[in-house]
């Protein structure tokens, strides 16, 4: 790659980091308003529907995991944009994003339905048939494993570099 292409790539990585920050902050703020602030205000003022905050927070938990994944990938893109080597940033990002997607998928499929049943907010089965949540969980597991492979490749490369 020529230096101009490298500079363009780094600039785009920095832009992606900015986009990830914007997404996490804006979506996180909207979720906080919808699931926490507005119901609390309605409960305090006595106007509007009376809704419990806990079921809403439980319902939002997978999205929080997914937003952490977006934050993690944005952080890695920012590090690459600042000139850090791609392999170390990539392996850490793959592991964090993978864990975030696995946690969000497990929460979506198993935890949300069962926790809502536990707090008395829902009735039904023990498993929520959420195909997107299942797919994201499986993709997250694969990303986590790929992060481990990149770590092992980095270690093997370092060992080979020491031999030379």
PDB file of C-alpha atoms in Angstrom:
ATOM      1  CA  UNK A   1       0.000   0.000   0.000  1.00  0.00           C
ATOM      2  CA  UNK A   2       1.151   3.496  -0.767  1.00  0.00           C
ATOM      3  CA  UNK A   3       1.337   6.062   2.006  1.00  0.00           C
ATOM      4  CA  UNK A   4      -1.671   7.964   0.642  1.00  0.00           C
ATOM      5  CA  UNK A   5      -3.773   4.805   0.806  1.00  0.00           C
ATOM      6  CA  UNK A   6      -2.615   4.129   4.359  1.00  0.00           C
ATOM      7  CA  UNK A   7      -3.466   7.688   5.362  1.00  0.00           C
ATOM      8  CA  UNK A   8      -6.899   7.399   3.740  1.00  0.00           C
ATOM      9  CA  UNK A   9      -7.516   4.093   5.529  1.00  0.00           C
ATOM     10  CA  UNK A  10      -6.524   5.583   8.881  1.00  0.00           C
ATOM     11  CA  UNK A  11      -8.735   8.609   8.282  1.00  0.00           C
ATOM     12  CA  UNK A  12     -11.684   6.324   7.488  1.00  0.00           C
ATOM     13  CA  UNK A  13     -10.997   4.305  10.639  1.00  0.00           C
ATOM     14  CA  UNK A  14     -11.117   7.529  12.648  1.00  0.00           C
ATOM     15  CA  UNK A  15     -14.374   8.487  10.942  1.00  0.00           C
ATOM     16  CA  UNK A  16     -15.819   5.077  11.751  1.00  0.00           C
ATOM     17  CA  UNK A  17     -14.849   5.584  15.390  1.00  0.00           C
ATOM     18  CA  UNK A  18     -16.740   8.879  15.380  1.00  0.00           C
ATOM     19  CA  UNK A  19     -19.765   7.173  13.843  1.00  0.00           C
ATOM     20  CA  UNK A  20     -19.631   4.413  16.461  1.00  0.00           C
ATOM     21  CA  UNK A  21     -19.464   6.967  19.274  1.00  0.00           C
ATOM     22  CA  UNK A  22     -22.391   8.879  17.784  1.00  0.00           C
ATOM     23  CA  UNK A  23     -24.440   5.693  17.484  1.00  0.00           C
ATOM     24  CA  UNK A  24     -23.729   4.481  21.010  1.00  0.00           C
ATOM     25  CA  UNK A  25     -24.369   7.874  22.603  1.00  0.00           C
ATOM     26  CA  UNK A  26     -27.516   8.686  20.618  1.00  0.00           C
ATOM     27  CA  UNK A  27     -29.102   5.240  20.793  1.00  0.00           C
ATOM     28  CA  UNK A  28     -28.055   4.834  24.427  1.00  0.00           C
ATOM     29  CA  UNK A  29     -29.596   8.195  25.317  1.00  0.00           C
ATOM     30  CA  UNK A  30     -32.826   7.342  23.500  1.00  0.00           C
ATOM     31  CA  UNK A  31     -32.998   3.984  25.251  1.00  0.00           C
ATOM     32  CA  UNK A  32     -32.412   5.634  28.617  1.00  0.00           C
ATOM     33  CA  UNK A  33     -35.216   8.101  27.916  1.00  0.00           C
ATOM     34  CA  UNK A  34     -37.654   5.471  26.666  1.00  0.00           C
ATOM     35  CA  UNK A  35     -36.958   2.731  29.192  1.00  0.00           C
ATOM     36  CA  UNK A  36     -35.958   4.633  32.319  1.00  0.00           C
ATOM     37  CA  UNK A  37     -36.506   8.394  32.384  1.00  0.00           C
ATOM     38  CA  UNK A  38     -40.000   8.724  30.897  1.00  0.00           C
ATOM     39  CA  UNK A  39     -41.517   5.856  32.924  1.00  0.00           C
ATOM     40  CA  UNK A  40     -39.956   7.288  36.092  1.00  0.00           C
ATOM     41  CA  UNK A  41     -41.326  10.750  35.312  1.00  0.00           C
ATOM     42  CA  UNK A  42     -44.787   9.339  34.604  1.00  0.00           C
ATOM     43  CA  UNK A  43     -44.694   7.409  37.869  1.00  0.00           C
ATOM     44  CA  UNK A  44     -43.607  10.461  39.862  1.00  0.00           C
ATOM     45  CA  UNK A  45     -46.128  12.868  38.340  1.00  0.00           C
ATOM     46  CA  UNK A  46     -49.023  10.414  38.262  1.00  0.00           C
ATOM     47  CA  UNK A  47     -49.753  11.279  34.639  1.00  0.00           C
ATOM     48  CA  UNK A  48     -49.606   8.805  31.805  1.00  0.00           C
ATOM     49  CA  UNK A  49     -49.457   5.037  32.010  1.00  0.00           C
ATOM     50  CA  UNK A  50     -48.053   3.454  35.170  1.00  0.00           C
ATOM     51  CA  UNK A  51     -45.330   1.078  34.067  1.00  0.00           C
ATOM     52  CA  UNK A  52     -42.640  -0.654  36.040  1.00  0.00           C
ATOM     53  CA  UNK A  53     -39.092   0.276  35.166  1.00  0.00           C
ATOM     54  CA  UNK A  54     -37.577  -3.157  35.866  1.00  0.00           C
ATOM     55  CA  UNK A  55     -39.344  -5.029  33.036  1.00  0.00           C
ATOM     56  CA  UNK A  56     -38.355  -2.277  30.612  1.00  0.00           C
ATOM     57  CA  UNK A  57     -34.726  -2.479  31.738  1.00  0.00           C
ATOM     58  CA  UNK A  58     -34.777  -6.258  31.336  1.00  0.00           C
ATOM     59  CA  UNK A  59     -36.237  -5.892  27.857  1.00  0.00           C
ATOM     60  CA  UNK A  60     -33.449  -3.458  26.884  1.00  0.00           C
ATOM     61  CA  UNK A  61     -30.559  -5.600  28.188  1.00  0.00           C
ATOM     62  CA  UNK A  62     -29.657  -7.305  24.863  1.00  0.00           C
ATOM     63  CA  UNK A  63     -29.444  -3.929  23.146  1.00  0.00           C
ATOM     64  CA  UNK A  64     -27.016  -2.740  25.813  1.00  0.00           C
ATOM     65  CA  UNK A  65     -24.755  -5.703  25.001  1.00  0.00           C
ATOM     66  CA  UNK A  66     -24.946  -4.911  21.289  1.00  0.00           C
ATOM     67  CA  UNK A  67     -24.108  -1.257  21.919  1.00  0.00           C
ATOM     68  CA  UNK A  68     -21.045  -2.361  23.875  1.00  0.00           C
ATOM     69  CA  UNK A  69     -20.009  -4.354  20.793  1.00  0.00           C
ATOM     70  CA  UNK A  70     -20.365  -1.255  18.617  1.00  0.00           C
ATOM     71  CA  UNK A  71     -18.353   0.751  21.152  1.00  0.00           C
ATOM     72  CA  UNK A  72     -15.614  -1.903  21.158  1.00  0.00           C
ATOM     73  CA  UNK A  73     -15.282  -1.989  17.387  1.00  0.00           C
ATOM     74  CA  UNK A  74     -15.252   1.812  17.304  1.00  0.00           C
ATOM     75  CA  UNK A  75     -12.481   1.837  19.887  1.00  0.00           C
ATOM     76  CA  UNK A  76     -10.413  -0.564  17.779  1.00  0.00           C
ATOM     77  CA  UNK A  77     -10.971   1.517  14.646  1.00  0.00           C
ATOM     78  CA  UNK A  78      -9.849   4.596  16.570  1.00  0.00           C
ATOM     79  CA  UNK A  79      -6.655   2.843  17.646  1.00  0.00           C
ATOM     80  CA  UNK A  80      -5.933   1.788  14.062  1.00  0.00           C
ATOM     81  CA  UNK A  81      -6.695   5.322  12.908  1.00  0.00           C
ATOM     82  CA  UNK A  82      -4.069   6.625  15.341  1.00  0.00           C
ATOM     83  CA  UNK A  83      -1.451   4.291  13.868  1.00  0.00           C
ATOM     84  CA  UNK A  84      -1.582   1.220  16.113  1.00  0.00           C
ATOM     85  CA  UNK A  85      -0.797  -2.059  14.418  1.00  0.00           C
ATOM     86  CA  UNK A  86      -3.860  -3.801  13.057  1.00  0.00           C
ATOM     87  CA  UNK A  87      -3.273  -7.286  14.447  1.00  0.00           C
ATOM     88  CA  UNK A  88      -3.222  -6.424  18.180  1.00  0.00           C
ATOM     89  CA  UNK A  89      -6.173  -4.058  17.838  1.00  0.00           C
ATOM     90  CA  UNK A  90      -8.061  -6.592  15.732  1.00  0.00           C
ATOM     91  CA  UNK A  91      -7.610  -9.531  18.089  1.00  0.00           C
ATOM     92  CA  UNK A  92      -8.776  -7.577  21.144  1.00  0.00           C
ATOM     93  CA  UNK A  93     -11.723  -6.098  19.223  1.00  0.00           C
ATOM     94  CA  UNK A  94     -12.787  -9.491  17.876  1.00  0.00           C
ATOM     95  CA  UNK A  95     -12.822 -10.972  21.368  1.00  0.00           C
ATOM     96  CA  UNK A  96     -14.756  -8.052  22.914  1.00  0.00           C
ATOM     97  CA  UNK A  97     -17.267  -7.817  20.080  1.00  0.00           C
ATOM     98  CA  UNK A  98     -17.687 -11.576  20.094  1.00  0.00           C
ATOM     99  CA  UNK A  99     -18.400 -11.636  23.814  1.00  0.00           C
ATOM    100  CA  UNK A 100     -20.828  -8.716  23.472  1.00  0.00           C
ATOM    101  CA  UNK A 101     -22.753 -10.483  20.709  1.00  0.00           C
ATOM    102  CA  UNK A 102     -22.809 -13.771  22.626  1.00  0.00           C
ATOM    103  CA  UNK A 103     -24.050 -12.008  25.765  1.00  0.00           C
ATOM    104  CA  UNK A 104     -26.710 -10.132  23.802  1.00  0.00           C
ATOM    105  CA  UNK A 105     -27.847 -13.284  22.027  1.00  0.00           C
ATOM    106  CA  UNK A 106     -28.033 -15.319  25.230  1.00  0.00           C
ATOM    107  CA  UNK A 107     -29.865 -12.487  26.966  1.00  0.00           C
ATOM    108  CA  UNK A 108     -32.301 -12.177  24.077  1.00  0.00           C
ATOM    109  CA  UNK A 109     -33.061 -15.884  23.838  1.00  0.00           C
ATOM    110  CA  UNK A 110     -32.903 -17.062  27.462  1.00  0.00           C
ATOM    111  CA  UNK A 111     -32.589 -14.297  30.037  1.00  0.00           C
ATOM    112  CA  UNK A 112     -35.188 -11.738  28.947  1.00  0.00           C
ATOM    113  CA  UNK A 113     -38.099 -14.169  28.822  1.00  0.00           C
ATOM    114  CA  UNK A 114     -37.174 -15.871  32.086  1.00  0.00           C
ATOM    115  CA  UNK A 115     -36.403 -12.675  34.001  1.00  0.00           C
ATOM    116  CA  UNK A 116     -39.695 -11.153  32.825  1.00  0.00           C
ATOM    117  CA  UNK A 117     -41.473 -14.284  34.078  1.00  0.00           C
ATOM    118  CA  UNK A 118     -39.607 -13.994  37.378  1.00  0.00           C
ATOM    119  CA  UNK A 119     -40.713 -10.388  37.979  1.00  0.00           C
ATOM    120  CA  UNK A 120     -44.264 -11.290  36.968  1.00  0.00           C
ATOM    121  CA  UNK A 121     -44.358  -9.189  33.836  1.00  0.00           C
ATOM    122  CA  UNK A 122     -44.799 -11.984  31.300  1.00  0.00           C
ATOM    123  CA  UNK A 123     -46.098 -15.495  30.949  1.00  0.00           C
ATOM    124  CA  UNK A 124     -45.011 -18.144  28.549  1.00  0.00           C
ATOM    125  CA  UNK A 125     -42.140 -20.426  27.746  1.00  0.00           C
ATOM    126  CA  UNK A 126     -38.631 -20.628  29.008  1.00  0.00           C
ATOM    127  CA  UNK A 127     -37.106 -19.813  25.631  1.00  0.00           C
ATOM    128  CA  UNK A 128     -37.812 -16.858  23.346  1.00  0.00           C
ATOM    129  CA  UNK A 129     -37.508 -18.033  19.748  1.00  0.00           C
ATOM    130  CA  UNK A 130     -35.470 -15.054  18.547  1.00  0.00           C
ATOM    131  CA  UNK A 131     -33.681 -16.014  15.335  1.00  0.00           C
ATOM    132  CA  UNK A 132     -31.733 -12.719  15.049  1.00  0.00           C
ATOM    133  CA  UNK A 133     -30.575 -13.111  18.650  1.00  0.00           C
ATOM    134  CA  UNK A 134     -29.525 -16.695  17.998  1.00  0.00           C
ATOM    135  CA  UNK A 135     -27.673 -15.713  14.825  1.00  0.00           C
ATOM    136  CA  UNK A 136     -25.879 -12.824  16.546  1.00  0.00           C
ATOM    137  CA  UNK A 137     -24.894 -15.122  19.405  1.00  0.00           C
ATOM    138  CA  UNK A 138     -23.414 -17.662  16.999  1.00  0.00           C
ATOM    139  CA  UNK A 139     -21.595 -14.961  15.017  1.00  0.00           C
ATOM    140  CA  UNK A 140     -20.274 -13.574  18.304  1.00  0.00           C
ATOM    141  CA  UNK A 141     -18.919 -16.976  19.271  1.00  0.00           C
ATOM    142  CA  UNK A 142     -17.168 -17.253  15.916  1.00  0.00           C
ATOM    143  CA  UNK A 143     -15.680 -13.768  16.280  1.00  0.00           C
ATOM    144  CA  UNK A 144     -14.394 -14.624  19.755  1.00  0.00           C
ATOM    145  CA  UNK A 145     -12.736 -17.773  18.400  1.00  0.00           C
ATOM    146  CA  UNK A 146     -11.242 -15.836  15.474  1.00  0.00           C
ATOM    147  CA  UNK A 147      -9.806 -13.355  17.969  1.00  0.00           C
ATOM    148  CA  UNK A 148      -8.064 -16.245  19.684  1.00  0.00           C
ATOM    149  CA  UNK A 149      -6.686 -17.429  16.327  1.00  0.00           C
ATOM    150  CA  UNK A 150      -5.328 -13.941  15.600  1.00  0.00           C
ATOM    151  CA  UNK A 151      -3.701 -13.934  19.068  1.00  0.00           C
ATOM    152  CA  UNK A 152      -2.029 -17.261  18.328  1.00  0.00           C
ATOM    153  CA  UNK A 153      -0.885 -16.010  14.921  1.00  0.00           C
ATOM    154  CA  UNK A 154       0.616 -12.929  16.599  1.00  0.00           C
ATOM    155  CA  UNK A 155       2.479 -15.151  19.065  1.00  0.00           C
ATOM    156  CA  UNK A 156       3.755 -17.395  16.273  1.00  0.00           C
ATOM    157  CA  UNK A 157       4.854 -14.351  14.257  1.00  0.00           C
ATOM    158  CA  UNK A 158       6.683 -12.938  17.286  1.00  0.00           C
ATOM    159  CA  UNK A 159       8.429 -16.278  17.820  1.00  0.00           C
ATOM    160  CA  UNK A 160       9.476 -16.418  14.168  1.00  0.00           C
ATOM    161  CA  UNK A 161      10.731 -12.836  14.327  1.00  0.00           C
ATOM    162  CA  UNK A 162      12.907 -13.745  17.328  1.00  0.00           C
ATOM    163  CA  UNK A 163      14.455 -16.606  15.373  1.00  0.00           C
ATOM    164  CA  UNK A 164      15.498 -14.337  12.535  1.00  0.00           C
TER     165      UNK A 164
END
